[in-house]
mmCIF file of C-alpha atoms and ligand atoms in Angstrom:
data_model
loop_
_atom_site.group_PDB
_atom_site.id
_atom_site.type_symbol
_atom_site.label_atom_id
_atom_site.label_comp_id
_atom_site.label_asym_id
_atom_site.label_seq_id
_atom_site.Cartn_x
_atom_site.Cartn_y
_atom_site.Cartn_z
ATOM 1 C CA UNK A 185 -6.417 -41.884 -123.592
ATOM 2 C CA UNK A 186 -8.877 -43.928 -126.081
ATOM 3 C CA UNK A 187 -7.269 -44.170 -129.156
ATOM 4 C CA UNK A 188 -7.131 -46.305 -132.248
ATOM 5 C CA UNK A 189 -4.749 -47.805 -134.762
ATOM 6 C CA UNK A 190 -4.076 -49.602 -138.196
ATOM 7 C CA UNK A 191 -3.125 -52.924 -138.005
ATOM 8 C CA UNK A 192 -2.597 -54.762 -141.097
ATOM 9 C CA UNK A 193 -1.311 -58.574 -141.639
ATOM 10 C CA UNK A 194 0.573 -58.760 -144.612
ATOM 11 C CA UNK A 195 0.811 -60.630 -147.579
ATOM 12 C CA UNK A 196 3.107 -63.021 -146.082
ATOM 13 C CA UNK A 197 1.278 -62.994 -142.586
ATOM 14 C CA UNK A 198 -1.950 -63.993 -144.287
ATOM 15 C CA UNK A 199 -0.497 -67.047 -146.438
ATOM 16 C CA UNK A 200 1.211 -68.517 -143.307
ATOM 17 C CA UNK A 201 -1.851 -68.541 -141.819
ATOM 18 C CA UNK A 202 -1.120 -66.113 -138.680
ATOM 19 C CA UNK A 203 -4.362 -63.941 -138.653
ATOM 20 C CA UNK A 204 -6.012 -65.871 -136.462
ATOM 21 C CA UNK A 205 -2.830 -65.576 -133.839
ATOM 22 C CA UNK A 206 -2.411 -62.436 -134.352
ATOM 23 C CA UNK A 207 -5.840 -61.555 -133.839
ATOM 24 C CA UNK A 208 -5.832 -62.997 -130.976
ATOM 25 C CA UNK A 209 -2.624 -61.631 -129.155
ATOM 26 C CA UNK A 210 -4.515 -58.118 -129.437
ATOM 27 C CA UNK A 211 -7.491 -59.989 -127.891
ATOM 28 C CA UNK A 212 -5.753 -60.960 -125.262
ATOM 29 C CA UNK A 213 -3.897 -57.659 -123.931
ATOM 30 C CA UNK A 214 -7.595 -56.284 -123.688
ATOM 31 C CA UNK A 215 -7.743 -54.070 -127.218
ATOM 32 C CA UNK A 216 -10.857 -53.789 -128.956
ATOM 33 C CA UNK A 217 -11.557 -54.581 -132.805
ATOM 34 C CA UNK A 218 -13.646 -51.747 -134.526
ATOM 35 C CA UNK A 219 -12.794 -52.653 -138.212
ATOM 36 C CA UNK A 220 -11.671 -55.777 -140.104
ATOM 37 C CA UNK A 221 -11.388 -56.451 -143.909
ATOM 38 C CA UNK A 222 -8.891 -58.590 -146.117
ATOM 39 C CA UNK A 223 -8.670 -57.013 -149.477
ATOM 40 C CA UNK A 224 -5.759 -56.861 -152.016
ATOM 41 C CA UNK A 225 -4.594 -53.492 -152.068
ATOM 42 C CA UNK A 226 -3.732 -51.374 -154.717
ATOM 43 C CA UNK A 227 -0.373 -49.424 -156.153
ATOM 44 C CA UNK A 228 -2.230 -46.268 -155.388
ATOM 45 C CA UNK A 229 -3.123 -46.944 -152.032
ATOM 46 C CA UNK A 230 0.667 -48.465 -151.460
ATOM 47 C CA UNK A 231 1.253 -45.216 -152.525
ATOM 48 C CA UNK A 232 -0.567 -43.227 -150.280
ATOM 49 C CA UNK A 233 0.425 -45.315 -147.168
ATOM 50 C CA UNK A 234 3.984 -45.327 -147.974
ATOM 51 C CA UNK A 235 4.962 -41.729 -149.061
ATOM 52 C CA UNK A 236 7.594 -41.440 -147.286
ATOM 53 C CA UNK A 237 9.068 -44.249 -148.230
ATOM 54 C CA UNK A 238 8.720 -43.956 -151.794
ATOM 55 C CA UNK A 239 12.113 -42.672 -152.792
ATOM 56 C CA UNK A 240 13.567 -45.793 -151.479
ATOM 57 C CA UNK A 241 15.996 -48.364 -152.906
ATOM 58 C CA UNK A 242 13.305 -51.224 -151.857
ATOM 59 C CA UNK A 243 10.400 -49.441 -152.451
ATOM 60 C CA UNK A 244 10.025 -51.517 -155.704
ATOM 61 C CA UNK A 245 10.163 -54.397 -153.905
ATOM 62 C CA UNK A 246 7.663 -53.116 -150.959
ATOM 63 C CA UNK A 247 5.155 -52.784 -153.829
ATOM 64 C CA UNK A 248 5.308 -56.030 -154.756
ATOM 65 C CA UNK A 249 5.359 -57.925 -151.904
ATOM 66 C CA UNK A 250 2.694 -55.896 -150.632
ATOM 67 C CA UNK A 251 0.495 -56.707 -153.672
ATOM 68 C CA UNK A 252 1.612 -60.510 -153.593
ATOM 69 C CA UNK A 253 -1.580 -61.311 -151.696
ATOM 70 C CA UNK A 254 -4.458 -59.808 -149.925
ATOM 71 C CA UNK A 255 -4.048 -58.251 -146.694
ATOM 72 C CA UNK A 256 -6.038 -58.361 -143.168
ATOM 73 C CA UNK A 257 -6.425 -55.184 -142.256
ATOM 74 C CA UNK A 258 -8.199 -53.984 -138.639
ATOM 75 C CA UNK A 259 -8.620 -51.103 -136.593
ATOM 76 C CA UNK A 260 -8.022 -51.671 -133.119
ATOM 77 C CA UNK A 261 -9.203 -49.452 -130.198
ATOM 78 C CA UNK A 262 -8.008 -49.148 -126.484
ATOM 79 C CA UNK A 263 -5.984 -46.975 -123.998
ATOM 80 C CA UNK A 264 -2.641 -46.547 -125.790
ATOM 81 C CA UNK A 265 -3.710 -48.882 -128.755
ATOM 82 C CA UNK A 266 -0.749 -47.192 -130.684
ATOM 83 C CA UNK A 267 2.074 -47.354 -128.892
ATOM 84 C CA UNK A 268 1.078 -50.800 -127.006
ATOM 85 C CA UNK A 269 0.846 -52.272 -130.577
ATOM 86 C CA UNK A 270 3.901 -51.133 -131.594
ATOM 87 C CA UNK A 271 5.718 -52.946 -128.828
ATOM 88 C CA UNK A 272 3.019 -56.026 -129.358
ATOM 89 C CA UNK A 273 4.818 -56.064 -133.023
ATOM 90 C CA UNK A 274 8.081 -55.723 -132.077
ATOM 91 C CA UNK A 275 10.847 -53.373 -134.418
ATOM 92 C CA UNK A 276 10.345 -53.185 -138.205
ATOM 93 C CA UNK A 277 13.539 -55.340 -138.086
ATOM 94 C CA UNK A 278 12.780 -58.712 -137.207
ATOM 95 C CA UNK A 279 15.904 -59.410 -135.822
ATOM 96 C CA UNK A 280 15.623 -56.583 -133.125
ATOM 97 C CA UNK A 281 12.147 -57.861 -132.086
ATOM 98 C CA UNK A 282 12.274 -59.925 -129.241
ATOM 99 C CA UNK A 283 10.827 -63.138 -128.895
ATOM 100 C CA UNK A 284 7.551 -62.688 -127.843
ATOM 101 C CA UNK A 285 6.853 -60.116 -129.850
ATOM 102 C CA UNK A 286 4.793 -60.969 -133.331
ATOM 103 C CA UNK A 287 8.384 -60.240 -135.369
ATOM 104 C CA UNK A 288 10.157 -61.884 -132.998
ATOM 105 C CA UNK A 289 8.135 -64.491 -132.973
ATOM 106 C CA UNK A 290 7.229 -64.976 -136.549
ATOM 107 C CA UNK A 291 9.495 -63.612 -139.140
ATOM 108 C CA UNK A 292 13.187 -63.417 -139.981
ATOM 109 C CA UNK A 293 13.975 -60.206 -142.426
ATOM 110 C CA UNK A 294 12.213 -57.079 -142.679
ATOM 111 C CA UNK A 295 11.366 -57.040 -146.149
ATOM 112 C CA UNK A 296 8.737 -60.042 -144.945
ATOM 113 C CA UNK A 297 7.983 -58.671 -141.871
ATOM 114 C CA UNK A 298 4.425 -60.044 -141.367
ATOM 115 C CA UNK A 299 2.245 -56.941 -140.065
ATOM 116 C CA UNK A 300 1.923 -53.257 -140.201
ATOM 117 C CA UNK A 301 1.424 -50.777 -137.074
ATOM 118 C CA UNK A 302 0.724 -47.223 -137.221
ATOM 119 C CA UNK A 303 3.247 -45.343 -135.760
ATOM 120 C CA UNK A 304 2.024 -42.447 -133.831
ATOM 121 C CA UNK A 305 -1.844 -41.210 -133.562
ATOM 122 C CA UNK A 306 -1.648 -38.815 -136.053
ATOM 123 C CA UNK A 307 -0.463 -41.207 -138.481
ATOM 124 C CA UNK A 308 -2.938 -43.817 -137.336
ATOM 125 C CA UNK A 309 -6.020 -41.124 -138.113
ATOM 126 C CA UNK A 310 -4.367 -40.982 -141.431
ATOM 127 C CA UNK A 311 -4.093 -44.537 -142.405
ATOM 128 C CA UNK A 312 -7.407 -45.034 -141.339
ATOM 129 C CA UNK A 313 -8.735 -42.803 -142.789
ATOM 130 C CA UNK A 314 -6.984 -44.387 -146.089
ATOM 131 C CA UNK A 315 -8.002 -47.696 -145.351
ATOM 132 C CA UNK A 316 -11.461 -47.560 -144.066
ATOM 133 C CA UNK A 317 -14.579 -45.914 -145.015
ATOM 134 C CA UNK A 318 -16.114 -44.558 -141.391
ATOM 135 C CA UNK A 319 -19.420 -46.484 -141.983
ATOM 136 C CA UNK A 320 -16.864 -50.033 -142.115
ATOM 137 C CA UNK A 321 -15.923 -49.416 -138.023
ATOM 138 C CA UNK A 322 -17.898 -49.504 -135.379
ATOM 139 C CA UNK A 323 -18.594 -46.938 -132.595
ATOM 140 C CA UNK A 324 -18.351 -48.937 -129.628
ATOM 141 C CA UNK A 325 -20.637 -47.513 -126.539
ATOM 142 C CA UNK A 326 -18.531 -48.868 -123.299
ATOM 143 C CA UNK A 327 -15.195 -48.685 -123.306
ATOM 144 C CA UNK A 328 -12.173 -50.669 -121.145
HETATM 145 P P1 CMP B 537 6.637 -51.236 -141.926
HETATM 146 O O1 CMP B 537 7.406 -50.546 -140.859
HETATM 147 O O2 CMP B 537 5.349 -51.856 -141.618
HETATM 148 O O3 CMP B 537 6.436 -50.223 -143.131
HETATM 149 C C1 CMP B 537 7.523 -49.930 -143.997
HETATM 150 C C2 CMP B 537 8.024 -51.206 -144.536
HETATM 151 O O4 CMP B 537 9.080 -51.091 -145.456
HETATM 152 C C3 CMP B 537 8.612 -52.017 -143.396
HETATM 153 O O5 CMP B 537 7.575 -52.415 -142.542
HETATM 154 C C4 CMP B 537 9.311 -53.098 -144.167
HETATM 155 O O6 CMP B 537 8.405 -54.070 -144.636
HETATM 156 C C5 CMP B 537 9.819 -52.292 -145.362
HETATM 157 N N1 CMP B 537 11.207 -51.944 -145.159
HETATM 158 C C6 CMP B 537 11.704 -51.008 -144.326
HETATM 159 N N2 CMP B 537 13.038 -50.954 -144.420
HETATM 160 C C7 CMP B 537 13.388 -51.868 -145.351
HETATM 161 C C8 CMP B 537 14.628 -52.281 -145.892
HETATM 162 N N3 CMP B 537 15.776 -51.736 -145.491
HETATM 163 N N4 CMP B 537 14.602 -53.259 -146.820
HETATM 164 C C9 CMP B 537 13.435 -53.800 -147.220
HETATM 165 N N5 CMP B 537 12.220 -53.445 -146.735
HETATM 166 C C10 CMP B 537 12.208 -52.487 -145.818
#
């Protein structure tokens, strides 16, 4: 199924210079981009994105490392986009993520873990949805 998902490179992702890496490992495993902005985000949109999340010890933290800097964020389209990303990524804790993986490969704690990818479809159509007006993607007309 053609699907798509929220990718975003983080504060910490974007000063170490990784987009360009990054965008291309998604390149490479055949995905298609259909939205791409940097922007520094807001506390209200943090807020929106990370409601679950925000009765958290860290959250105060989250908040401001996620405002630290602007962020790259893309939507990415393709046959499993979600779940392929997610393993693409790696686990929120970098030191589960194998090498290979963007956390493996890049980052050492999970508080500066780099990237952001949706989680399941449902939540991707939300964060999308947060994070992109529909006339900032484009409707591609071939697809795979
Ligand atoms: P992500 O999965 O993209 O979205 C939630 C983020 O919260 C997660 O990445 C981490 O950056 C952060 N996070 C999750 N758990 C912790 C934790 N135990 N300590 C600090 N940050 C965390």
């Amino acid at each position: 199924i053609r699907e798509r998902t929220l990718i975003a490179v983080k504060p910490d992702g974007v000063q170490r210079r990784l987009v360009g890496q990054i965008i291309q490992r998604f390149e490479m495993r055949g995905f298609q981009l259909v939205g791409l902005k940097m922007l520094q985000v807001s506390e209200e949109l943090l807020l929106q994105h990370y409601t679950s999340l925000c009765k958290k010890p860290f959250y105060p933290s989250l908040l401001q490392y996620m405002t630290s800097g602007p962020v790259v964020a893309m939507v990415w389209e393709g046959h499993n986009v979600v779940r392929s990303s997610r393993m693409l990524v790696g686990d929120t804790n970098p030191a589960e993520a194998p090498p290979g993986t963007i956390r493996g490969d890049f980052s050492i704690h999970i508080s500066r873990n780099v990237i952001h990818a949706s989680d399941s479809v449902e939540g991707a159509q939300k964060e999308i949805a947060l994070w992109f007006q529909s006339s900032e993607l484009i409707e591609w007309e071939c697809c795979d």
